[in-house]
mmCIF file of C-alpha atoms and ligand atoms in Angstrom:
data_model
loop_
_atom_site.group_PDB
_atom_site.id
_atom_site.type_symbol
_atom_site.label_atom_id
_atom_site.label_comp_id
_atom_site.label_asym_id
_atom_site.label_seq_id
_atom_site.Cartn_x
_atom_site.Cartn_y
_atom_site.Cartn_z
ATOM 1 C CA MET A 105 -22.917 -22.201 3.138
ATOM 2 C CA SER A 106 -19.968 -19.991 2.372
ATOM 3 C CA GLU A 107 -16.549 -21.186 3.418
ATOM 4 C CA THR A 108 -14.636 -19.173 6.004
ATOM 5 C CA LEU A 109 -11.266 -17.909 4.793
ATOM 6 C CA LEU A 110 -10.213 -15.837 7.767
ATOM 7 C CA GLN A 111 -11.376 -15.489 11.319
ATOM 8 C CA ALA A 112 -10.093 -12.892 13.753
ATOM 9 C CA GLN A 113 -11.064 -13.170 17.386
ATOM 10 C CA GLU A 114 -10.814 -10.649 20.187
ATOM 11 C CA LEU A 115 -7.978 -8.668 18.643
ATOM 12 C CA ARG A 116 -6.527 -6.042 20.887
ATOM 13 C CA LYS A 117 -3.691 -3.659 20.120
ATOM 14 C CA THR A 118 -2.157 -1.219 22.525
ATOM 15 C CA PHE A 119 0.479 1.281 21.473
ATOM 16 C CA ARG A 120 2.849 2.607 24.082
ATOM 17 C CA SER A 121 4.741 5.844 23.616
ATOM 18 C CA SER A 122 6.896 7.245 26.433
ATOM 19 C CA ASN A 123 4.612 6.911 29.463
ATOM 20 C CA GLN A 124 1.303 6.817 27.598
ATOM 21 C CA GLU A 125 -0.750 3.787 26.589
ATOM 22 C CA PHE A 126 -3.375 3.853 23.913
ATOM 23 C CA GLU A 127 -5.624 0.912 23.045
ATOM 24 C CA VAL A 128 -6.480 1.201 19.346
ATOM 25 C CA LEU A 129 -8.189 -2.179 18.885
ATOM 26 C CA ARG A 130 -10.489 -3.216 21.717
ATOM 27 C CA GLY A 131 -11.730 -6.693 20.931
ATOM 28 C CA VAL A 132 -12.129 -6.927 17.154
ATOM 29 C CA ASN A 133 -13.983 -9.963 15.801
ATOM 30 C CA LEU A 134 -14.182 -10.544 12.058
ATOM 31 C CA THR A 135 -15.017 -13.405 9.734
ATOM 32 C CA LEU A 136 -14.253 -13.198 6.018
ATOM 33 C CA ALA A 137 -15.880 -15.745 3.731
ATOM 34 C CA ARG A 138 -13.984 -16.945 0.677
ATOM 35 C CA GLY A 139 -14.706 -14.748 -2.327
ATOM 36 C CA GLU A 140 -16.085 -11.790 -0.381
ATOM 37 C CA LEU A 141 -15.320 -8.193 -1.290
ATOM 38 C CA VAL A 142 -15.590 -6.155 1.903
ATOM 39 C CA ALA A 143 -15.129 -2.443 2.638
ATOM 40 C CA LEU A 144 -13.536 -1.343 5.918
ATOM 41 C CA LEU A 145 -14.649 2.163 6.841
ATOM 42 C CA GLY A 146 -13.910 4.473 9.743
ATOM 43 C CA VAL A 147 -12.657 7.979 10.436
ATOM 44 C CA SER A 148 -8.951 8.791 10.307
ATOM 45 C CA GLY A 149 -6.957 7.484 13.242
ATOM 46 C CA THR A 150 -9.449 4.792 14.320
ATOM 47 C CA GLY A 151 -7.026 1.965 13.560
ATOM 48 C CA LYS A 152 -7.958 0.675 10.107
ATOM 49 C CA SER A 153 -4.334 0.402 8.954
ATOM 50 C CA THR A 154 -3.386 -1.129 12.299
ATOM 51 C CA LEU A 155 -6.120 -3.741 11.889
ATOM 52 C CA ILE A 156 -5.342 -4.803 8.337
ATOM 53 C CA GLN A 157 -1.627 -4.953 9.086
ATOM 54 C CA ILE A 158 -2.451 -7.396 11.872
ATOM 55 C CA LEU A 159 -4.829 -9.382 9.639
ATOM 56 C CA GLY A 160 -1.992 -9.588 7.113
ATOM 57 C CA ALA A 161 0.475 -10.643 9.824
ATOM 58 C CA LEU A 162 2.647 -7.591 9.137
ATOM 59 C CA ASP A 163 2.195 -6.620 12.768
ATOM 60 C CA ARG A 164 1.266 -8.586 15.900
ATOM 61 C CA PRO A 165 -1.739 -7.914 18.108
ATOM 62 C CA SER A 166 -1.280 -7.347 21.857
ATOM 63 C CA SER A 167 -3.711 -10.261 22.241
ATOM 64 C CA GLY A 168 -6.209 -12.213 20.168
ATOM 65 C CA THR A 169 -5.951 -14.595 17.232
ATOM 66 C CA VAL A 170 -6.105 -14.606 13.449
ATOM 67 C CA VAL A 171 -6.809 -17.958 11.825
ATOM 68 C CA MET A 172 -6.525 -18.163 8.055
ATOM 69 C CA GLU A 173 -7.056 -21.327 6.017
ATOM 70 C CA GLY A 174 -7.039 -23.163 9.358
ATOM 71 C CA VAL A 175 -3.626 -21.741 10.350
ATOM 72 C CA ASP A 176 -3.243 -19.764 13.575
ATOM 73 C CA LEU A 177 -0.928 -17.044 12.219
ATOM 74 C CA PHE A 178 0.541 -15.753 15.451
ATOM 75 C CA ALA A 179 1.253 -19.234 16.766
ATOM 76 C CA LEU A 180 3.749 -19.663 13.907
ATOM 77 C CA SER A 181 7.429 -18.817 14.210
ATOM 78 C CA GLN A 182 8.363 -15.510 12.557
ATOM 79 C CA ASN A 183 9.898 -17.255 9.561
ATOM 80 C CA LYS A 184 6.933 -19.564 9.020
ATOM 81 C CA CYS A 185 4.566 -16.648 9.432
ATOM 82 C CA ALA A 186 6.445 -14.640 6.784
ATOM 83 C CA ALA A 187 6.411 -17.639 4.440
ATOM 84 C CA PHE A 188 2.654 -18.093 4.938
ATOM 85 C CA ARG A 189 2.071 -14.413 4.210
ATOM 86 C CA ASN A 190 4.204 -14.586 1.093
ATOM 87 C CA ARG A 191 2.141 -17.489 -0.256
ATOM 88 C CA HIS A 192 -1.384 -16.594 0.795
ATOM 89 C CA ILE A 193 -1.755 -12.862 1.383
ATOM 90 C CA GLY A 194 -1.362 -9.890 -0.923
ATOM 91 C CA PHE A 195 -1.006 -6.459 0.629
ATOM 92 C CA ILE A 196 -1.480 -3.021 -0.870
ATOM 93 C CA TYR A 197 -0.123 -0.309 1.406
ATOM 94 C CA GLN A 198 -1.682 3.084 2.049
ATOM 95 C CA SER A 199 1.281 4.560 0.188
ATOM 96 C CA HIS A 200 2.318 2.143 -2.534
ATOM 97 C CA ARG A 201 5.831 1.446 -1.188
ATOM 98 C CA LEU A 202 7.368 0.360 -4.466
ATOM 99 C CA LEU A 203 11.142 0.176 -4.431
ATOM 100 C CA PRO A 204 12.294 3.318 -6.258
ATOM 101 C CA GLU A 205 15.484 1.900 -7.744
ATOM 102 C CA PHE A 206 13.706 -1.088 -9.291
ATOM 103 C CA THR A 207 11.590 -1.157 -12.440
ATOM 104 C CA ALA A 208 7.897 -2.037 -12.424
ATOM 105 C CA LEU A 209 8.754 -5.548 -13.590
ATOM 106 C CA GLU A 210 11.414 -6.032 -10.902
ATOM 107 C CA ASN A 211 9.068 -4.725 -8.198
ATOM 108 C CA VAL A 212 6.395 -7.235 -9.198
ATOM 109 C CA MET A 213 8.888 -10.110 -9.501
ATOM 110 C CA LEU A 214 10.211 -9.533 -5.997
ATOM 111 C CA PRO A 215 7.596 -11.396 -3.905
ATOM 112 C CA LEU A 216 7.937 -14.404 -6.213
ATOM 113 C CA LEU A 217 11.734 -14.379 -5.932
ATOM 114 C CA ILE A 218 11.422 -14.130 -2.146
ATOM 115 C CA GLY A 219 9.094 -17.151 -2.356
ATOM 116 C CA ARG A 220 11.860 -18.943 -4.311
ATOM 117 C CA THR A 221 10.136 -19.034 -7.673
ATOM 118 C CA ALA A 222 12.704 -19.487 -10.459
ATOM 119 C CA ARG A 223 13.722 -16.207 -12.075
ATOM 120 C CA ARG A 224 12.433 -17.050 -15.553
ATOM 121 C CA GLU A 225 9.013 -18.064 -14.238
ATOM 122 C CA ALA A 226 8.872 -15.045 -11.909
ATOM 123 C CA LYS A 227 9.543 -12.777 -14.882
ATOM 124 C CA ALA A 228 6.816 -14.394 -16.994
ATOM 125 C CA ARG A 229 4.260 -14.194 -14.184
ATOM 126 C CA ALA A 230 5.162 -10.599 -13.340
ATOM 127 C CA GLU A 231 4.748 -9.654 -17.008
ATOM 128 C CA ASP A 232 1.307 -11.296 -17.010
ATOM 129 C CA ALA A 233 0.306 -9.479 -13.827
ATOM 130 C CA LEU A 234 1.428 -6.123 -15.245
ATOM 131 C CA HIS A 235 -0.420 -6.923 -18.440
ATOM 132 C CA GLU A 236 -3.588 -7.518 -16.405
ATOM 133 C CA VAL A 237 -3.332 -4.077 -14.833
ATOM 134 C CA GLU A 238 -2.760 -2.634 -18.312
ATOM 135 C CA LEU A 239 0.860 -1.708 -17.779
ATOM 136 C CA ALA A 240 2.469 -3.935 -20.386
ATOM 137 C CA HIS A 241 3.993 -0.737 -21.858
ATOM 138 C CA ARG A 242 5.602 0.305 -18.545
ATOM 139 C CA LEU A 243 7.563 -2.831 -17.594
ATOM 140 C CA HIS A 244 10.926 -1.093 -17.471
ATOM 141 C CA HIS A 245 9.871 2.213 -15.932
ATOM 142 C CA ARG A 246 10.884 2.996 -12.384
ATOM 143 C CA PRO A 247 8.222 4.278 -9.938
ATOM 144 C CA GLY A 248 9.513 7.849 -10.294
ATOM 145 C CA GLN A 249 8.859 7.647 -14.036
ATOM 146 C CA MET A 250 5.222 6.626 -13.604
ATOM 147 C CA SER A 251 2.021 8.472 -12.662
ATOM 148 C CA GLY A 252 0.335 7.924 -9.286
ATOM 149 C CA GLY A 253 -2.342 5.708 -10.822
ATOM 150 C CA GLU A 254 0.277 3.667 -12.674
ATOM 151 C CA GLN A 255 2.303 3.216 -9.489
ATOM 152 C CA GLN A 256 -0.827 2.077 -7.668
ATOM 153 C CA ARG A 257 -1.521 -0.460 -10.424
ATOM 154 C CA VAL A 258 2.053 -1.785 -10.129
ATOM 155 C CA ALA A 259 1.391 -2.174 -6.394
ATOM 156 C CA ILE A 260 -1.767 -4.158 -7.214
ATOM 157 C CA ALA A 261 0.154 -6.367 -9.650
ATOM 158 C CA ARG A 262 2.790 -6.967 -6.968
ATOM 159 C CA ALA A 263 0.081 -7.855 -4.431
ATOM 160 C CA VAL A 264 -1.678 -10.390 -6.664
ATOM 161 C CA VAL A 265 1.194 -11.872 -8.694
ATOM 162 C CA GLY A 266 1.569 -14.775 -6.249
ATOM 163 C CA ASN A 267 -2.121 -15.639 -6.626
ATOM 164 C CA PRO A 268 -2.986 -15.024 -2.963
ATOM 165 C CA ALA A 269 -6.281 -16.152 -1.422
ATOM 166 C CA LEU A 270 -6.619 -12.840 0.402
ATOM 167 C CA LEU A 271 -5.916 -9.299 -0.703
ATOM 168 C CA LEU A 272 -5.713 -6.616 1.971
ATOM 169 C CA ALA A 273 -5.825 -3.159 0.470
ATOM 170 C CA ASP A 274 -5.251 -0.020 2.536
ATOM 171 C CA GLU A 275 -6.965 2.836 0.716
ATOM 172 C CA PRO A 276 -5.803 1.675 -2.704
ATOM 173 C CA THR A 277 -7.608 4.573 -4.351
ATOM 174 C CA GLY A 278 -6.868 7.163 -1.655
ATOM 175 C CA ASN A 279 -4.423 9.355 -3.533
ATOM 176 C CA LEU A 280 -6.027 9.108 -6.950
ATOM 177 C CA ASP A 281 -8.385 11.328 -8.898
ATOM 178 C CA ARG A 282 -11.957 10.118 -9.248
ATOM 179 C CA LYS A 283 -11.594 8.546 -12.690
ATOM 180 C CA THR A 284 -8.303 6.783 -11.925
ATOM 181 C CA ALA A 285 -9.719 5.629 -8.579
ATOM 182 C CA GLU A 286 -12.720 4.145 -10.374
ATOM 183 C CA GLY A 287 -10.359 2.303 -12.760
ATOM 184 C CA VAL A 288 -8.293 0.838 -9.912
ATOM 185 C CA PHE A 289 -11.492 -0.116 -8.122
ATOM 186 C CA GLN A 290 -12.894 -1.881 -11.192
ATOM 187 C CA LEU A 291 -9.596 -3.724 -11.527
ATOM 188 C CA LEU A 292 -9.910 -5.055 -7.965
ATOM 189 C CA LYS A 293 -13.527 -6.023 -8.596
ATOM 190 C CA GLY A 294 -12.474 -7.887 -11.722
ATOM 191 C CA LEU A 295 -9.802 -9.822 -9.800
ATOM 192 C CA ASN A 296 -12.445 -10.714 -7.227
ATOM 193 C CA ARG A 297 -14.910 -11.905 -9.888
ATOM 194 C CA ASN A 298 -12.475 -13.693 -12.169
ATOM 195 C CA LYS A 299 -10.094 -15.227 -9.664
ATOM 196 C CA GLY A 300 -12.321 -15.547 -6.607
ATOM 197 C CA LEU A 301 -9.888 -13.318 -4.723
ATOM 198 C CA THR A 302 -11.196 -12.391 -1.261
ATOM 199 C CA CYS A 303 -10.583 -8.725 -0.631
ATOM 200 C CA LEU A 304 -10.800 -6.457 2.401
ATOM 201 C CA MET A 305 -10.387 -2.867 1.319
ATOM 202 C CA VAL A 306 -10.020 0.211 3.477
ATOM 203 C CA THR A 307 -11.711 3.150 1.843
ATOM 204 C CA HIS A 308 -13.121 6.556 2.699
ATOM 205 C CA ASN A 309 -15.103 6.540 -0.516
ATOM 206 C CA ARG A 310 -18.693 5.650 0.377
ATOM 207 C CA GLU A 311 -19.759 5.499 -3.253
ATOM 208 C CA LEU A 312 -17.183 2.796 -3.992
ATOM 209 C CA ALA A 313 -17.900 1.048 -0.685
ATOM 210 C CA ALA A 314 -21.600 0.876 -1.536
ATOM 211 C CA ASP A 315 -20.670 -1.232 -4.550
ATOM 212 C CA LEU A 316 -19.012 -3.993 -2.485
ATOM 213 C CA ASP A 317 -20.591 -7.109 -0.908
ATOM 214 C CA ARG A 318 -20.412 -5.884 2.679
ATOM 215 C CA ARG A 319 -19.352 -2.889 4.745
ATOM 216 C CA ILE A 320 -17.827 -2.905 8.203
ATOM 217 C CA HIS A 321 -17.022 0.122 10.315
ATOM 218 C CA LEU A 322 -14.257 0.470 12.873
ATOM 219 C CA ILE A 323 -15.634 2.549 15.732
ATOM 220 C CA ASP A 324 -14.024 2.984 19.149
ATOM 221 C CA GLY A 325 -11.776 -0.011 18.593
ATOM 222 C CA GLN A 326 -14.532 -2.416 17.580
ATOM 223 C CA LEU A 327 -16.175 -3.470 14.333
ATOM 224 C CA VAL A 328 -19.765 -2.638 13.535
ATOM 225 C CA GLU A 329 -21.424 -4.322 10.602
ATOM 226 C CA GLY A 330 -23.829 -2.462 8.367
ATOM 227 C CA ASP A 331 -24.783 0.134 5.824
ATOM 228 C CA GLU A 332 -25.956 2.970 8.023
ATOM 229 C CA GLN A 333 -23.867 6.139 8.205
ATOM 230 C CA HIS A 334 -21.483 6.317 11.138
HETATM 231 N N1 LIG B 584 3.562 2.489 15.836
HETATM 232 C C1 LIG B 584 2.710 3.275 16.500
HETATM 233 N N2 LIG B 584 3.000 3.768 17.716
HETATM 234 C C2 LIG B 584 2.129 4.556 18.394
HETATM 235 N N3 LIG B 584 0.908 4.877 17.932
HETATM 236 C C3 LIG B 584 0.535 4.407 16.719
HETATM 237 C C4 LIG B 584 1.416 3.596 15.938
HETATM 238 N N4 LIG B 584 0.779 3.270 14.773
HETATM 239 C C5 LIG B 584 -0.411 3.869 14.847
HETATM 240 N N5 LIG B 584 -0.579 4.557 15.993
HETATM 241 C C6 LIG B 584 -1.767 5.313 16.413
HETATM 242 O O1 LIG B 584 -2.883 4.445 16.342
HETATM 243 C C7 LIG B 584 -4.012 5.122 15.812
HETATM 244 C C8 LIG B 584 -4.556 4.357 14.609
HETATM 245 O O2 LIG B 584 -3.673 4.501 13.514
HETATM 246 P P1 LIG B 584 -4.001 3.895 12.086
HETATM 247 O O3 LIG B 584 -2.899 4.241 11.178
HETATM 248 O O4 LIG B 584 -4.330 2.452 12.244
HETATM 249 O O5 LIG B 584 -5.340 4.692 11.731
HETATM 250 P P2 LIG B 584 -6.216 4.683 10.388
HETATM 251 O O6 LIG B 584 -7.621 4.346 10.783
HETATM 252 O O7 LIG B 584 -5.584 3.825 9.372
HETATM 253 O O8 LIG B 584 -6.169 6.208 9.941
HETATM 254 P P3 LIG B 584 -6.145 6.851 8.453
HETATM 255 O O9 LIG B 584 -7.572 6.800 7.940
HETATM 256 O O10 LIG B 584 -5.717 8.249 8.708
HETATM 257 O O11 LIG B 584 -5.176 6.084 7.621
HETATM 258 C C9 LIG B 584 -3.574 6.533 15.518
HETATM 259 O O12 LIG B 584 -4.000 7.364 16.564
HETATM 260 C C10 LIG B 584 -2.058 6.456 15.479
HETATM 261 O O13 LIG B 584 -1.477 7.638 15.919
HETATM 262 MG MG1 LIG B 585 -4.673 4.196 7.552
#
């Protein structure tokens, strides 16, 4: 039996703007087993980013629960929730969101420093993480001095440097050419294989998605499991 890492139950999310209400998530249920590599598919605007931001406790649902490693994330205080996220969850944003005035090394060190890792150790671990994404030669470059694929690999290093149990990746290959996208994808697969990292990845690329353990589709605010075309 595979061990459950994360369980989301009956997630709902309503956005309100001026006098309009819009329910993006309408009762999402999801179980992720430890070590799984799962693709999250769905047309633009269906709520994929909304969902993985909630799963990563970057945003709160209107109702519903997310339990990870036995911890009910939204029952925690904001500070405890942020600390849990820092320790257990890596997040790759749809746009990489590196800090422009910091070097690659500093960007990757940041989550460790926030988690109160000593500076010397944070530096050593960030160097290792950048080495793993084959950027040992770009440690002191700022994002603006790197290519899109390099910036995305720095974002991956930043997401995994703390050795999280779960990696949530929002279209990590979205803005990349086919060959670079394939490289980033292989990198994530390697982290999954070698470190047992559980990964939920939003992608529009069906070829890459077909290569993962499982595919789920967000349709009309709910998840549908399966390989058929939607
Ligand atoms: N903060 C917000 N306030 C109001 N509406 C929002 C907010 N964030 C997202 N939405 C709306 O919720 C819907 C889902 O957005 P979301 O970014 O989750 O979609 P997505 O599936 O990730 O799309 P894409 O594939 O284009 O990235 C969209 O219609 C969007 O306009
Ligand atoms: Mg999105």
